[in-house]
Amino acid sequence: MNDHHDQPLVHAYLAEVAQRTSALPDATRRELLANLREHIDVALAESDRADQETVRQILDRLGRPQAVADAALAEEGWPRAEAESPGRTTVTLGLIVLSLPLALIPAVGPVLALAATVTAVVRVWKSAQWVRKEKMQATLLLLSPVVVTPAIAVVLSLTASGVTPVALLAACAAAFCPPLVAAARLWRSAARIRTIGAIAEA
Amino acid sequence: MVPGEASYDSADGPVASQLRRGVLEYCVLALLRDGPRYGVELLQELAQVQVMATSQGTIYPLLSRLRRAGLAETYLRESASGPSRRYYTLTDDGRRALEEFTALWPAFRTAVDHFLNPGDLP
């Protein structure tokens, strides 16, 4: 009866709604997906046929995953994310990427790196391009080196070789991974919003 | 499905969607006034009226909000044909909200008409 759960169309539809509502609280998002799944089940059960074409029609009436996701985000009081200029995004993400080489400058390095990171965090929060949840995650990842770098250094200093320059460099590189992940996620999300904006204006 | 149902083209204009945003939830509450309805049924009734037709999936977040706000309740009921249906039903708060809207709406409608047809001055 419920063999349409294997339907690639239904699966892809729900997966896209899920992906585009990742900013919603988990319970709200689960409820939305459950409602959509139930709707598809019931609509199929009430239809005379259960072929691919019927499934397509049901999904068509539900509307584009983007429209459903936007409606869900709007209900939660989230303003629709608005793309900022690509240049502004590039500067923000550039500051994040720059903080590693900056950190390696003797003496003033860590201070410069911290300044670049804090500036990037402020720019992320000022932008309407990312939702709150994305901003929170990015902030944690971006500021993590402040804790992670000394932690790795302490671990290294407890090992036989002590804190060598190579070990310190390795610590910096490892600690720098979370900010890179943050930059990549912010970039992907920004690119997606620009694409949606371009489609809406077309 | 019912042939000749309104088209669910989500590409309707910003004016239509802006207008709908304000009144849709009261239309949903009104549909529930005479008894519980399940999702698919509710959406089909909404879709009968062209101007309220929207992408069906966008109604579910609205229904969730009505439930969370205590204006509607849901329960599952077994069905002879296929899966259980999730029924939506009005709460007392929902009924009050609908009454309030019903009381305000005529004056609102008249006011809008008044501005749209300046010749109609009383």
Short mmCIF file of C-alpha atoms in Angstrom, two decimals:
data_model
loop_
_atom_site.label_atom_id
_atom_site.label_comp_id
_atom_site.label_asym_id
_atom_site.label_seq_id
_atom_site.Cartn_x
_atom_site.Cartn_y
_atom_site.Cartn_z
CA MET A 1 0.00 0.00 0.00
CA ASN A 2 2.65 2.49 1.03
CA ASP A 3 5.03 1.38 -1.66
CA HIS A 4 5.19 4.91 -3.00
CA HIS A 5 7.59 5.71 -0.17
CA ASP A 6 10.11 4.13 -2.45
CA GLN A 7 8.99 6.52 -5.12
CA PRO A 8 12.06 8.53 -6.05
CA LEU A 9 9.81 11.51 -6.80
CA VAL A 10 8.30 11.60 -3.30
CA HIS A 11 11.66 10.99 -1.72
CA ALA A 12 13.34 13.77 -3.70
CA TYR A 13 10.48 16.17 -2.95
CA LEU A 14 10.57 15.60 0.80
CA ALA A 15 14.36 15.69 0.82
CA GLU A 16 14.35 19.09 -0.84
CA VAL A 17 11.78 20.50 1.58
CA ALA A 18 13.86 19.07 4.45
CA GLN A 19 17.03 20.66 3.12
CA ARG A 20 15.45 24.06 2.61
CA THR A 21 13.89 24.10 6.08
CA SER A 22 17.06 23.21 7.96
CA ALA A 23 16.81 26.53 9.80
CA LEU A 24 13.49 25.54 11.43
CA PRO A 25 13.32 24.12 14.95
CA ASP A 26 13.48 20.33 14.68
CA ALA A 27 9.98 19.68 15.98
CA THR A 28 8.40 22.14 13.54
CA ARG A 29 10.33 20.71 10.66
CA ARG A 30 9.44 17.13 11.56
CA GLU A 31 5.78 18.11 11.80
CA LEU A 32 5.86 19.74 8.37
CA LEU A 33 7.50 16.71 6.75
CA ALA A 34 5.08 14.33 8.50
CA ASN A 35 2.12 16.42 7.31
CA LEU A 36 3.37 16.39 3.74
CA ARG A 37 4.00 12.65 3.87
CA GLU A 38 0.52 12.02 5.26
CA HIS A 39 -0.97 14.27 2.62
CA ILE A 40 0.72 12.30 -0.16
CA ASP A 41 -0.39 8.99 1.43
CA VAL A 42 -4.01 10.09 1.74
CA ALA A 43 -4.17 11.77 -1.68
CA LEU A 44 -2.77 8.61 -3.27
CA ALA A 45 -5.16 6.37 -1.35
CA GLU A 46 -8.07 8.50 -2.52
CA SER A 47 -6.94 8.50 -6.10
CA ASP A 48 -8.10 5.75 -8.44
CA ARG A 49 -4.63 5.13 -9.64
CA ALA A 50 -1.25 5.04 -7.96
CA ASP A 51 1.07 5.42 -10.88
CA GLN A 52 3.94 7.79 -11.44
CA GLU A 53 1.69 10.32 -13.16
CA THR A 54 -0.66 10.50 -10.16
CA VAL A 55 2.24 11.02 -7.80
CA ARG A 56 3.51 13.78 -10.04
CA GLN A 57 0.09 15.46 -9.98
CA ILE A 58 -0.14 15.29 -6.19
CA LEU A 59 3.31 16.81 -5.79
CA ASP A 60 2.45 19.44 -8.36
CA ARG A 61 -0.53 20.53 -6.31
CA LEU A 62 1.53 20.64 -3.16
CA GLY A 63 3.65 23.23 -4.92
CA ARG A 64 7.37 23.66 -5.40
CA PRO A 65 9.46 22.54 -2.40
CA GLN A 66 10.88 26.05 -2.29
CA ALA A 67 7.40 27.58 -1.94
CA VAL A 68 6.47 25.16 0.84
CA ALA A 69 9.75 25.78 2.65
CA ASP A 70 9.37 29.56 2.32
CA ALA A 71 5.86 29.38 3.74
CA ALA A 72 7.13 27.34 6.68
CA LEU A 73 9.98 29.77 7.38
CA ALA A 74 7.60 32.73 7.11
CA GLU A 75 5.21 31.13 9.62
CA GLU A 76 8.07 30.94 12.08
CA GLY A 77 8.53 34.66 11.69
CA TRP A 78 11.73 34.40 9.75
CA PRO A 79 12.09 37.06 7.17
CA ARG A 80 12.97 35.54 3.86
CA ALA A 81 16.74 35.63 3.56
CA GLU A 82 17.88 38.45 1.32
CA ALA A 83 20.98 38.16 -0.75
CA GLU A 84 23.67 40.76 -0.15
CA SER A 85 26.13 41.80 -2.83
CA PRO A 86 28.61 39.05 -3.77
CA GLY A 87 31.42 41.52 -3.04
CA ARG A 88 30.31 41.93 0.56
CA THR A 89 30.10 38.18 1.05
CA THR A 90 33.56 37.75 -0.48
CA VAL A 91 35.06 40.27 1.97
CA THR A 92 33.41 38.54 4.94
CA LEU A 93 34.52 35.07 3.92
CA GLY A 94 37.94 36.42 2.83
CA LEU A 95 38.52 37.69 6.37
CA ILE A 96 37.85 34.18 7.68
CA VAL A 97 40.27 32.55 5.26
CA LEU A 98 42.89 35.25 5.87
CA SER A 99 42.93 34.65 9.62
CA LEU A 100 45.19 31.58 9.31
CA PRO A 101 48.06 33.28 7.44
CA LEU A 102 47.58 36.28 9.75
CA ALA A 103 47.88 34.02 12.80
CA LEU A 104 51.32 32.91 11.61
CA ILE A 105 52.81 36.43 11.64
CA PRO A 106 55.27 36.55 14.56
CA ALA A 107 54.16 38.41 17.68
CA VAL A 108 51.13 40.33 16.38
CA GLY A 109 49.72 37.36 14.43
CA PRO A 110 47.19 36.00 16.95
CA VAL A 111 45.81 39.48 17.63
CA LEU A 112 45.40 40.21 13.91
CA ALA A 113 43.77 36.82 13.33
CA LEU A 114 41.35 37.41 16.20
CA ALA A 115 40.52 40.88 14.87
CA ALA A 116 39.83 39.49 11.40
CA THR A 117 37.64 36.74 12.86
CA VAL A 118 35.65 39.08 15.08
CA THR A 119 35.11 41.46 12.14
CA ALA A 120 33.87 38.52 10.06
CA VAL A 121 31.49 37.42 12.84
CA VAL A 122 30.06 40.93 13.11
CA ARG A 123 29.58 41.09 9.34
CA VAL A 124 27.83 37.71 9.35
CA TRP A 125 25.39 38.89 12.04
CA LYS A 126 24.70 42.16 10.25
CA SER A 127 23.78 40.38 7.04
CA ALA A 128 20.19 39.41 6.26
CA GLN A 129 21.54 36.68 4.05
CA TRP A 130 21.87 34.02 6.69
CA VAL A 131 19.25 32.86 9.17
CA ARG A 132 19.82 32.91 12.91
CA LYS A 133 20.68 29.24 13.19
CA GLU A 134 23.34 29.56 10.47
CA LYS A 135 24.78 32.61 12.24
CA MET A 136 24.98 30.77 15.57
CA GLN A 137 26.72 27.78 14.01
CA ALA A 138 29.13 29.99 12.09
CA THR A 139 29.99 31.97 15.24
CA LEU A 140 30.80 28.82 17.21
CA LEU A 141 32.95 27.41 14.41
CA LEU A 142 34.72 30.71 13.80
CA LEU A 143 35.59 31.32 17.44
CA SER A 144 36.55 27.69 18.14
CA PRO A 145 40.30 28.23 17.43
CA VAL A 146 40.47 30.48 20.50
CA VAL A 147 39.88 27.35 22.59
CA VAL A 148 41.11 24.64 20.26
CA THR A 149 44.57 26.06 19.49
CA PRO A 150 45.74 26.31 23.14
CA ALA A 151 44.16 22.92 23.82
CA ILE A 152 46.14 21.26 21.04
CA ALA A 153 49.28 23.12 22.15
CA VAL A 154 48.85 21.80 25.70
CA VAL A 155 48.38 18.25 24.44
CA LEU A 156 51.49 18.61 22.28
CA SER A 157 53.54 20.02 25.13
CA LEU A 158 52.70 16.96 27.21
CA THR A 159 54.14 14.67 24.57
CA ALA A 160 57.83 13.85 24.52
CA SER A 161 58.82 16.27 21.79
CA GLY A 162 57.29 19.35 23.46
CA VAL A 163 56.14 22.43 21.56
CA THR A 164 58.24 22.56 18.42
CA PRO A 165 57.58 25.11 15.67
CA VAL A 166 56.32 22.30 13.44
CA ALA A 167 53.94 21.10 16.14
CA LEU A 168 52.67 24.64 16.66
CA LEU A 169 52.05 25.02 12.95
CA ALA A 170 50.15 21.73 12.95
CA ALA A 171 48.07 22.93 15.91
CA CYS A 172 47.20 26.13 14.05
CA ALA A 173 46.29 24.21 10.90
CA ALA A 174 44.07 21.76 12.79
CA ALA A 175 42.38 24.53 14.75
CA PHE A 176 41.72 26.36 11.52
CA CYS A 177 39.57 23.57 10.07
CA PRO A 178 36.28 24.58 11.81
CA PRO A 179 36.45 28.19 10.51
CA LEU A 180 37.05 26.84 7.00
CA VAL A 181 33.99 24.63 7.37
CA ALA A 182 32.03 27.71 8.52
CA ALA A 183 33.21 29.71 5.49
CA ALA A 184 32.26 26.89 3.12
CA ARG A 185 28.77 26.57 4.64
CA LEU A 186 28.15 30.31 4.57
CA TRP A 187 29.33 30.42 0.98
CA ARG A 188 27.05 27.59 -0.11
CA SER A 189 24.05 29.10 1.62
CA ALA A 190 24.75 32.54 0.10
CA ALA A 191 25.11 31.06 -3.37
CA ARG A 192 21.78 29.26 -2.97
CA ILE A 193 19.98 32.43 -1.92
CA ARG A 194 21.44 34.34 -4.87
CA THR A 195 20.22 31.62 -7.25
CA ILE A 196 16.71 31.74 -5.75
CA GLY A 197 16.72 35.53 -6.01
CA ALA A 198 17.76 35.34 -9.65
CA ILE A 199 14.96 32.86 -10.39
CA ALA A 200 12.39 35.03 -8.60
CA GLU A 201 13.41 38.06 -10.61
CA ALA A 202 13.43 36.23 -13.94
CA MET B 1 -8.93 14.00 -8.06
CA VAL B 2 -11.74 16.35 -8.94
CA PRO B 3 -11.40 17.52 -12.51
CA GLY B 4 -11.61 21.21 -13.19
CA GLU B 5 -10.20 22.17 -9.80
CA ALA B 6 -8.52 25.51 -9.69
CA SER B 7 -4.99 25.43 -10.94
CA TYR B 8 -2.32 25.38 -8.26
CA ASP B 9 0.04 27.53 -10.15
CA SER B 10 2.15 29.07 -7.43
CA ALA B 11 3.24 31.82 -9.81
CA ASP B 12 0.44 34.19 -8.88
CA GLY B 13 1.22 37.80 -8.21
CA PRO B 14 2.45 39.49 -5.04
CA VAL B 15 -0.86 41.34 -4.58
CA ALA B 16 -2.87 38.13 -4.51
CA SER B 17 -0.49 36.41 -2.13
CA GLN B 18 -0.30 39.46 0.14
CA LEU B 19 -4.08 39.62 0.36
CA ARG B 20 -4.36 35.90 0.96
CA ARG B 21 -1.80 36.04 3.74
CA GLY B 22 -4.11 38.17 5.85
CA VAL B 23 -7.34 36.26 5.42
CA LEU B 24 -6.42 32.68 4.62
CA GLU B 25 -6.26 31.52 8.21
CA TYR B 26 -9.77 32.80 8.87
CA CYS B 27 -11.02 31.03 5.76
CA VAL B 28 -9.45 27.86 7.16
CA LEU B 29 -11.08 28.45 10.55
CA ALA B 30 -14.39 29.07 8.77
CA LEU B 31 -14.08 25.77 6.89
CA LEU B 32 -13.67 24.04 10.25
CA ARG B 33 -16.68 25.78 11.81
CA ASP B 34 -19.16 23.08 10.87
CA GLY B 35 -17.05 20.14 11.86
CA PRO B 36 -13.64 18.49 11.69
CA ARG B 37 -11.92 18.10 8.35
CA TYR B 38 -8.78 16.27 7.35
CA GLY B 39 -5.94 17.90 5.46
CA VAL B 40 -6.60 16.73 1.92
CA GLU B 41 -10.32 17.48 2.28
CA LEU B 42 -9.67 20.96 3.68
CA LEU B 43 -7.26 21.80 0.88
CA GLN B 44 -9.67 20.61 -1.77
CA GLU B 45 -12.36 22.89 -0.41
CA LEU B 46 -10.01 25.84 -0.34
CA ALA B 47 -9.01 25.10 -3.90
CA GLN B 48 -12.62 25.26 -5.09
CA VAL B 49 -12.34 29.01 -4.76
CA GLN B 50 -9.91 30.29 -7.34
CA VAL B 51 -8.66 33.29 -5.39
CA MET B 52 -7.80 31.17 -2.33
CA ALA B 53 -6.09 28.46 -4.36
CA THR B 54 -2.45 28.31 -3.51
CA SER B 55 0.24 25.66 -3.48
CA GLN B 56 -1.40 23.14 -1.14
CA GLY B 57 1.81 22.42 0.69
CA THR B 58 2.01 26.00 1.92
CA ILE B 59 -1.17 25.49 3.99
CA TYR B 60 0.42 22.89 6.27
CA PRO B 61 2.72 25.38 8.02
CA LEU B 62 -0.37 27.55 8.56
CA LEU B 63 -2.29 24.60 10.01
CA SER B 64 0.65 23.83 12.32
CA ARG B 65 0.67 27.41 13.54
CA LEU B 66 -3.09 27.36 14.20
CA ARG B 67 -2.56 24.19 16.22
CA ARG B 68 0.36 25.64 18.19
CA ALA B 69 -1.60 28.84 18.83
CA GLY B 70 -4.41 26.74 20.29
CA LEU B 71 -6.94 27.77 17.63
CA ALA B 72 -7.21 24.27 16.20
CA GLU B 73 -6.63 20.73 17.43
CA THR B 74 -5.78 17.59 15.53
CA TYR B 75 -6.50 13.92 16.01
CA LEU B 76 -6.01 10.81 13.92
CA ARG B 77 -8.97 8.76 12.80
CA GLU B 78 -8.82 5.36 11.15
CA SER B 79 -10.17 5.18 7.65
CA ALA B 80 -11.78 2.27 5.86
CA SER B 81 -9.79 3.20 2.79
CA GLY B 82 -6.06 3.53 3.26
CA PRO B 83 -4.11 5.44 5.89
CA SER B 84 -5.55 7.20 8.96
CA ARG B 85 -6.59 10.78 8.38
CA ARG B 86 -5.42 13.64 10.55
CA TYR B 87 -8.49 15.71 11.37
CA TYR B 88 -8.39 19.37 12.27
CA THR B 89 -11.04 20.78 14.54
CA LEU B 90 -11.74 24.23 16.02
CA THR B 91 -11.03 24.92 19.67
CA ASP B 92 -13.02 27.46 21.70
CA ASP B 93 -10.23 29.96 21.10
CA GLY B 94 -10.41 29.25 17.39
CA ARG B 95 -14.14 29.80 17.41
CA ARG B 96 -13.68 33.12 19.20
CA ALA B 97 -11.02 34.24 16.72
CA LEU B 98 -13.36 33.37 13.87
CA GLU B 99 -16.23 35.27 15.48
CA GLU B 100 -14.02 38.30 15.93
CA PHE B 101 -12.95 38.20 12.30
CA THR B 102 -16.55 37.69 11.16
CA ALA B 103 -17.61 40.76 13.13
CA LEU B 104 -14.82 42.95 11.77
CA TRP B 105 -14.87 41.85 8.17
CA PRO B 106 -17.97 43.69 6.84
CA ALA B 107 -16.68 47.08 8.01
CA PHE B 108 -13.27 46.23 6.60
CA ARG B 109 -14.70 45.20 3.25
CA THR B 110 -16.82 48.36 3.07
CA ALA B 111 -13.82 50.53 3.94
CA VAL B 112 -11.69 49.01 1.18
CA ASP B 113 -14.52 49.37 -1.32
CA HIS B 114 -14.90 52.96 -0.24
CA PHE B 115 -11.31 53.77 -1.15
CA LEU B 116 -11.37 51.77 -4.35
CA ASN B 117 -14.59 53.39 -5.63
CA PRO B 118 -14.46 57.06 -4.65
CA GLY B 119 -17.71 57.64 -6.54
CA ASP B 120 -19.51 55.41 -4.02
CA LEU B 121 -19.35 57.90 -1.18
CA PRO B 122 -22.29 57.49 1.16
#
